[in-house]
mmCIF file of C-alpha atoms and ligand atoms in Angstrom:
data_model
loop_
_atom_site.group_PDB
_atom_site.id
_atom_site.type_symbol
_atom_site.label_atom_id
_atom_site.label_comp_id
_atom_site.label_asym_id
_atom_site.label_seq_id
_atom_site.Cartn_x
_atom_site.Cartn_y
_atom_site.Cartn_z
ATOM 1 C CA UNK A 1 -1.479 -18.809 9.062
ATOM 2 C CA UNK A 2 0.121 -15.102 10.062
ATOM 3 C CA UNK A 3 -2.448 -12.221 10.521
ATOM 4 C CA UNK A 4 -1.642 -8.691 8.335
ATOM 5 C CA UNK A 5 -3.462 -6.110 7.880
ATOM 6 C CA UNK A 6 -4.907 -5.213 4.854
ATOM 7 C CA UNK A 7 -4.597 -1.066 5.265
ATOM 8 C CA UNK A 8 -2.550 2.035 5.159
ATOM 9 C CA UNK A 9 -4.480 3.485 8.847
ATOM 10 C CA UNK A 10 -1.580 3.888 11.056
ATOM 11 C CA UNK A 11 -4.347 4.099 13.963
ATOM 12 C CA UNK A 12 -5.527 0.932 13.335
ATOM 13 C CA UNK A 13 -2.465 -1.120 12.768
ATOM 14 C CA UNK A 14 -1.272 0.370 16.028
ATOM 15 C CA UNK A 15 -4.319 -1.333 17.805
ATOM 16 C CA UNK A 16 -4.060 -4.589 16.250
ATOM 17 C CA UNK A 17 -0.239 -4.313 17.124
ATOM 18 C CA UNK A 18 -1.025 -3.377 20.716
ATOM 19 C CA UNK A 19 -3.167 -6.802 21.115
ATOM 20 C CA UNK A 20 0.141 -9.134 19.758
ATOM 21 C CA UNK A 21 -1.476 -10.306 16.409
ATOM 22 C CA UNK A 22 -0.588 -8.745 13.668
ATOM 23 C CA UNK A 23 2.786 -9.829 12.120
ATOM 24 C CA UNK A 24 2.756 -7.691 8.523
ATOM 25 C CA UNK A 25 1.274 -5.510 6.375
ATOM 26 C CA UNK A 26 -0.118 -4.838 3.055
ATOM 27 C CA UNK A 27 -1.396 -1.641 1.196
ATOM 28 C CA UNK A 28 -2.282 -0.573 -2.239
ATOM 29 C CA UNK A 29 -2.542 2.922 -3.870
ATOM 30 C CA UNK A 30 -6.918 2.438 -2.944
ATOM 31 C CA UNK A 31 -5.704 2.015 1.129
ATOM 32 C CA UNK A 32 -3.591 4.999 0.572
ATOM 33 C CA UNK A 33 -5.797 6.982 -0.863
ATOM 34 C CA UNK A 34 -8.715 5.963 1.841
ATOM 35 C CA UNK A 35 -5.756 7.030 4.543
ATOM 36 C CA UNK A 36 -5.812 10.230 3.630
ATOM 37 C CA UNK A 37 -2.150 10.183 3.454
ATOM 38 C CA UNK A 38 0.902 9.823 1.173
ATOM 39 C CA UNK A 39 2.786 6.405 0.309
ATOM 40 C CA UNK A 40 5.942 7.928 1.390
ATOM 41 C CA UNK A 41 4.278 9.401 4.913
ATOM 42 C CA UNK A 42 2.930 5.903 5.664
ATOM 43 C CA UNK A 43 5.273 3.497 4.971
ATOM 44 C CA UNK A 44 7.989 4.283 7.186
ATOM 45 C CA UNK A 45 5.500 4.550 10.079
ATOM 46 C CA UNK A 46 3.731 1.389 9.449
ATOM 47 C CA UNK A 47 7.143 -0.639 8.528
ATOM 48 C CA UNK A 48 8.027 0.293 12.106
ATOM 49 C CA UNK A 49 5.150 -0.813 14.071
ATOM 50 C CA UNK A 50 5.587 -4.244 12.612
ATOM 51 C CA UNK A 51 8.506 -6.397 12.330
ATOM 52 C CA UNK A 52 7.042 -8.224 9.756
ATOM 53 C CA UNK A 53 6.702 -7.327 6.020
ATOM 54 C CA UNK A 54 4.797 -4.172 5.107
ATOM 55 C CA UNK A 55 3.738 -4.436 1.467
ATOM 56 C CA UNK A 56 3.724 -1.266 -0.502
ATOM 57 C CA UNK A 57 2.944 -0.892 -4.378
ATOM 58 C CA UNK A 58 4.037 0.620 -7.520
ATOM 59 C CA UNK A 59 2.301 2.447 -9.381
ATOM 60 C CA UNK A 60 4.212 2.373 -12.857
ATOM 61 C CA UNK A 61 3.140 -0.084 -15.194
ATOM 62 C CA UNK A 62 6.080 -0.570 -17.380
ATOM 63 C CA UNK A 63 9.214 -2.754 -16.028
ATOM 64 C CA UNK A 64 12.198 0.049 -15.929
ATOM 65 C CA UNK A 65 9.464 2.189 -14.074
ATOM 66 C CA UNK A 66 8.759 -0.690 -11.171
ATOM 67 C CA UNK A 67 12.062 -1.532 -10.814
ATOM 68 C CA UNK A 68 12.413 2.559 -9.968
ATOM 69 C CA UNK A 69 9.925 2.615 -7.828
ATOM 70 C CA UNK A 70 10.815 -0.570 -6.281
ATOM 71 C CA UNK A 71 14.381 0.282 -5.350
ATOM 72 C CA UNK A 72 13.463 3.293 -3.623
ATOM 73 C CA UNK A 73 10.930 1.437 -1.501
ATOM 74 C CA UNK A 74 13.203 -1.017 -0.641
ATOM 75 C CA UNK A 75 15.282 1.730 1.121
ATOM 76 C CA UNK A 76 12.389 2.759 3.177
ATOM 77 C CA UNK A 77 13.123 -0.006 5.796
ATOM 78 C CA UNK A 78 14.770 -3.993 5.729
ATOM 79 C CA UNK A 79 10.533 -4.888 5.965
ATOM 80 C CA UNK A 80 9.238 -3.100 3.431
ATOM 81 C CA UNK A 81 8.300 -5.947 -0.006
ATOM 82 C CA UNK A 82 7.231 -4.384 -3.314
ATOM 83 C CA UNK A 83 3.953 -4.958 -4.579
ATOM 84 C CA UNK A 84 4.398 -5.897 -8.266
ATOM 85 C CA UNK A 85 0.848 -6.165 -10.256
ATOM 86 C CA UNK A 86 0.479 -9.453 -12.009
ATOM 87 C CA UNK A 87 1.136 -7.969 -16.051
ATOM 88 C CA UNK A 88 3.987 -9.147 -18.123
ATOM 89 C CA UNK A 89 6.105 -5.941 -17.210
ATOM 90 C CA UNK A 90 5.617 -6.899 -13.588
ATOM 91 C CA UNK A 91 7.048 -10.128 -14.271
ATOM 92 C CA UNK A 92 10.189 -8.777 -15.782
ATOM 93 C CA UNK A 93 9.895 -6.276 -12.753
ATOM 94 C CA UNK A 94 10.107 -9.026 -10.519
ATOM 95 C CA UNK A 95 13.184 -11.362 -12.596
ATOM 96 C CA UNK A 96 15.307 -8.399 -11.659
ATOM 97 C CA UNK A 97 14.408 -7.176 -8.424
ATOM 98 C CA UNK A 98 14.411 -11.025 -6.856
ATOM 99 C CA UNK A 99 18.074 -10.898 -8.521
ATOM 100 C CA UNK A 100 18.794 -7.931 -6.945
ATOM 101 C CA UNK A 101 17.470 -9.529 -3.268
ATOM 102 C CA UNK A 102 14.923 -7.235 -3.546
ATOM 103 C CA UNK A 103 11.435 -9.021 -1.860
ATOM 104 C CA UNK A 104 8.230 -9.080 -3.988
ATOM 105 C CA UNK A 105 4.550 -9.401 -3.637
ATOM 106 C CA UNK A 106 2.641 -10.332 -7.008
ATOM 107 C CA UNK A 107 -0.729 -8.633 -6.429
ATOM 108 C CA UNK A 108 -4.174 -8.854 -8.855
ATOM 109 C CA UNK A 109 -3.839 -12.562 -8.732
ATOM 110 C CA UNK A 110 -6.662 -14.133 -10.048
ATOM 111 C CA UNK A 111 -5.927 -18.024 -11.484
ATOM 112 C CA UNK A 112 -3.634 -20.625 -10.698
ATOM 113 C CA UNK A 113 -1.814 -20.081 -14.080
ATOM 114 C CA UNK A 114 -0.944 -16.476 -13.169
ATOM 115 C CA UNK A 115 0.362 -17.916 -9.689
ATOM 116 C CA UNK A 116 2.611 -20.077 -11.276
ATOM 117 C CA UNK A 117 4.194 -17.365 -13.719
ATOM 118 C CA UNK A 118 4.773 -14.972 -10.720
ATOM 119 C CA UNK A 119 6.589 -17.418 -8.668
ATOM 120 C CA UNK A 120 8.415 -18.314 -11.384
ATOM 121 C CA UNK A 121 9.673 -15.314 -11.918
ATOM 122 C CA UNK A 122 11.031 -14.987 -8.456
ATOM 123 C CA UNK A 123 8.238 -13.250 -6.269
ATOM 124 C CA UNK A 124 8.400 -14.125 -2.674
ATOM 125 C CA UNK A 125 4.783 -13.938 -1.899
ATOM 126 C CA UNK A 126 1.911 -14.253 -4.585
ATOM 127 C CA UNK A 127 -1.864 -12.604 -3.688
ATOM 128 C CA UNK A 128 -4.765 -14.256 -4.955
ATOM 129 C CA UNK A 129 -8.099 -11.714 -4.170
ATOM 130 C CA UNK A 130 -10.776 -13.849 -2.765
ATOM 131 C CA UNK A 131 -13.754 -11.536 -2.700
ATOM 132 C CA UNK A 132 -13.025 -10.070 -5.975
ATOM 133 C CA UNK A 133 -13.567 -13.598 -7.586
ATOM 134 C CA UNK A 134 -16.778 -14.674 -5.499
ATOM 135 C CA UNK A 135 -18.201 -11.260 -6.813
ATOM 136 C CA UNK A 136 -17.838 -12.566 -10.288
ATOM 137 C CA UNK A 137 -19.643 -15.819 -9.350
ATOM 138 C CA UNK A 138 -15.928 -17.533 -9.171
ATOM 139 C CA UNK A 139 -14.355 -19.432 -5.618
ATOM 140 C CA UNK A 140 -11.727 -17.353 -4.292
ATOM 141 C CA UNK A 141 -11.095 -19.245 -0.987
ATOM 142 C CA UNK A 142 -10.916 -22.577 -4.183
ATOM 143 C CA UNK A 143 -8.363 -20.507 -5.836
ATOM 144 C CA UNK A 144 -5.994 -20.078 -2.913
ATOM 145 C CA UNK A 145 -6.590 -23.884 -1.818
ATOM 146 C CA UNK A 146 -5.484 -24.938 -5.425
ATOM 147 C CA UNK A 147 -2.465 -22.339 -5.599
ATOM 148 C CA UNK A 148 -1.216 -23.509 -1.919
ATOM 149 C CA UNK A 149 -1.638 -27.357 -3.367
ATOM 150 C CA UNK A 150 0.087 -26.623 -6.207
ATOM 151 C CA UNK A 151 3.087 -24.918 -4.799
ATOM 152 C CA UNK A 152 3.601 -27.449 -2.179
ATOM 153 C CA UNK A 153 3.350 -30.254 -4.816
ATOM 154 C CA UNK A 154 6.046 -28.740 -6.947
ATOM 155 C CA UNK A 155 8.375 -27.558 -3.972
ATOM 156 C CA UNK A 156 7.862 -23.613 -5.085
ATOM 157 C CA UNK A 157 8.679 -21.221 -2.158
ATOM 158 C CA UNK A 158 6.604 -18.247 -3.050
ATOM 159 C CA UNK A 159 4.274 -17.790 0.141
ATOM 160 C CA UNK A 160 0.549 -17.546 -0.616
ATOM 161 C CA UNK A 161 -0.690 -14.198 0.501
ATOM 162 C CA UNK A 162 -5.053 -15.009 1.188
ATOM 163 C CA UNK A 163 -6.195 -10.898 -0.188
ATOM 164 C CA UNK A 164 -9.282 -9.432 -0.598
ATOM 165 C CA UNK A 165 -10.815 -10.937 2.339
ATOM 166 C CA UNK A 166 -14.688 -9.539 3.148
ATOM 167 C CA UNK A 167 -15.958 -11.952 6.109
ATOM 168 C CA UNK A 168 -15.004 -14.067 8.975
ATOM 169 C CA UNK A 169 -16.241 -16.782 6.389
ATOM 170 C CA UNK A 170 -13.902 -16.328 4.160
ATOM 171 C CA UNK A 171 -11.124 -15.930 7.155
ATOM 172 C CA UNK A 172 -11.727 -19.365 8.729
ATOM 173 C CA UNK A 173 -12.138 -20.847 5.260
ATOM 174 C CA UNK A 174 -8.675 -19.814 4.141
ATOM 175 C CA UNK A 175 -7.307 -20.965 7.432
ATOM 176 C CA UNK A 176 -7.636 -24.676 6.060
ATOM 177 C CA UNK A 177 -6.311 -23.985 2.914
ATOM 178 C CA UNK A 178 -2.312 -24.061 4.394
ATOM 179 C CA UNK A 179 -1.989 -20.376 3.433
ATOM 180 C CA UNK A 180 1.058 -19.302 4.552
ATOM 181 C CA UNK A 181 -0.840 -15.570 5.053
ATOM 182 C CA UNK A 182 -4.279 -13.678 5.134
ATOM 183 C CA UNK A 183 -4.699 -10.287 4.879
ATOM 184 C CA UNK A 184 -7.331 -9.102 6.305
ATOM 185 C CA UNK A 185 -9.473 -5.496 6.464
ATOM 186 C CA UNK A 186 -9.417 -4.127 10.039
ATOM 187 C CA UNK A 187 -13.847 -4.414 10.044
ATOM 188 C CA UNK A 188 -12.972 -8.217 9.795
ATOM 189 C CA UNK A 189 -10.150 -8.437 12.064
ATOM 190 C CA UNK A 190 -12.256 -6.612 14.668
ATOM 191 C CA UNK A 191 -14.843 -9.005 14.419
ATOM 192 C CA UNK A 192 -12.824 -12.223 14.598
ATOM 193 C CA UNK A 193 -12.374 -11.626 18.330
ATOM 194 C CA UNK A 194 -16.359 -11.984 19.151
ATOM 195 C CA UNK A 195 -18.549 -14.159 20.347
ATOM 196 C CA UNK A 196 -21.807 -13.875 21.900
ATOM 197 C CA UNK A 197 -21.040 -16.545 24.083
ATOM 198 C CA UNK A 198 -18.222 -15.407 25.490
ATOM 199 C CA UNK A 199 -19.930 -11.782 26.484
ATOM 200 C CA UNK A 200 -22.601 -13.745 27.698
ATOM 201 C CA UNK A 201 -20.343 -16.282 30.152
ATOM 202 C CA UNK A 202 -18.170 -13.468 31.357
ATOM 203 C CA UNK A 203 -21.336 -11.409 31.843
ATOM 204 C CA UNK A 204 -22.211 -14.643 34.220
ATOM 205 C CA UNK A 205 -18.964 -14.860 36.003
ATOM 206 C CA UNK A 206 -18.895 -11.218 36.824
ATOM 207 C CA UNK A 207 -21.936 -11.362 38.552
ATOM 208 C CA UNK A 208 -21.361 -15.029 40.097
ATOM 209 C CA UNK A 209 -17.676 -13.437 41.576
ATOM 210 C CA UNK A 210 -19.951 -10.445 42.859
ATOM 211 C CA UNK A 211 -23.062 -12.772 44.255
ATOM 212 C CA UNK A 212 -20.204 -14.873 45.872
ATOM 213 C CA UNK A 213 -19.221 -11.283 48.040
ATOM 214 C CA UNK A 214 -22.581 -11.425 49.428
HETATM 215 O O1 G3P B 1 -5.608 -7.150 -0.391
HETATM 216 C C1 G3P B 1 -6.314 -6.709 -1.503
HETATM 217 C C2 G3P B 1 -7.460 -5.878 -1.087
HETATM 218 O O2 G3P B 1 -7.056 -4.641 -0.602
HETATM 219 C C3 G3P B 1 -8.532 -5.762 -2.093
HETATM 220 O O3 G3P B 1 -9.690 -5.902 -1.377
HETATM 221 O O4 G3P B 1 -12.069 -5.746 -0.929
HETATM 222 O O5 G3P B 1 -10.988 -4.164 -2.558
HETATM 223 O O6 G3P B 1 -11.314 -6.554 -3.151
HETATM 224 P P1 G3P B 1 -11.095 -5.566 -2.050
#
């Protein structure tokens, strides 16, 4: 499973960049606005920290509008994919853009049915939202397992993007799913290094190496 990010904070993607594990990217017009910045400031910085796909998303909602949008994206840099929300103008969206070698990310995902129409309409990664469906009393991480099965059984390509991650839980649940992807918030990603026990034993080796000196 390959670690993105799931922001538009240069800063932090930096960071995460700096410690060799994150390998894309994906925003939304709610990251962009939390960044403080534009769309167009952000994605050329981000799509060259990472060599691996930077998401970024329209914001029309009819099909002549995304494909716009899209194509002017998709000069930003060879990384950047087009987020496409999951609507029936999105679809079309995405018919002509995969045509057009254009790479697509079918956001808003939330059943296996609507998985299945976006990769047949050519996207190259689908996003199911995990915590958006537990908050509803649904299984998100049950949702990605099924799409993953699904694809595999039926030989579709489309990579399964794990979004709308909140907690380790749902990050170490996901990994045994066979998600291609997880995106995950920077809070999480932080906190997926830790472990008490491993402050605690280097805390002990520190001061065994120093006792030793004695
Ligand atoms: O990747 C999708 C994500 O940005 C949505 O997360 O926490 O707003 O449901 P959330």
């Amino acid at each position: 499973m390959k670690i993105f990010m799931d922001t538009a904070n240069v800063e932090e993607i930096a960071k995460f960049v700096d410690w060799g594990v994150v390998y894309g990217v994906t925003t939304n017009p709610s990251l962009i606005a939390k960044s403080g910045r534009t769309q167009a400031e952000v994605i050329p910085e981000i799509a060259a920290l990472v060599s691996g796909p930077v998401s970024a998303e329209v914001i029309s909602t009819e099909c002549a509008g995304m494909v716009e949008e899209a194509r002017k994206l998709a000069k930003i840099a060879g990384n950047v994919v087009v987020k496409i929300p999951c609507i029936p103008e999105g679809l079309k969206a995405v018919k002509i853009l995969s045509a057009e070698g254009i790479k697509t990310n079918v956001t808003l995902v939330f059943s296996m049915s609507q998985a299945l129409m976006a990769a047949r309409a050519g996207a190259t990664y689908v996003s199911p939202f995990i915590g958006r469906l537990d908050d509803i009393g649904e299984n998100g991480v049950q949702l990605v397992e099924n799409i993953v099965k699904a694809f595999k059984l039926y030989g579709i390509e489309t990579e399964v993007i794990a979004a709308s991650i909140r907690n380790l839980e749902h990050v170490e649940k996901v990994m045994l799913t066979g998600c291609q992807i997880a995106t995950i918030p920077t809070k999480v990603l932080e906190q997926m290094i830790k472990h008490p026990l491993t402050d605690k034993g280097l805390a002990q080796f520190m001061l065994d190496y120093q006792n030793s000196l004695k």
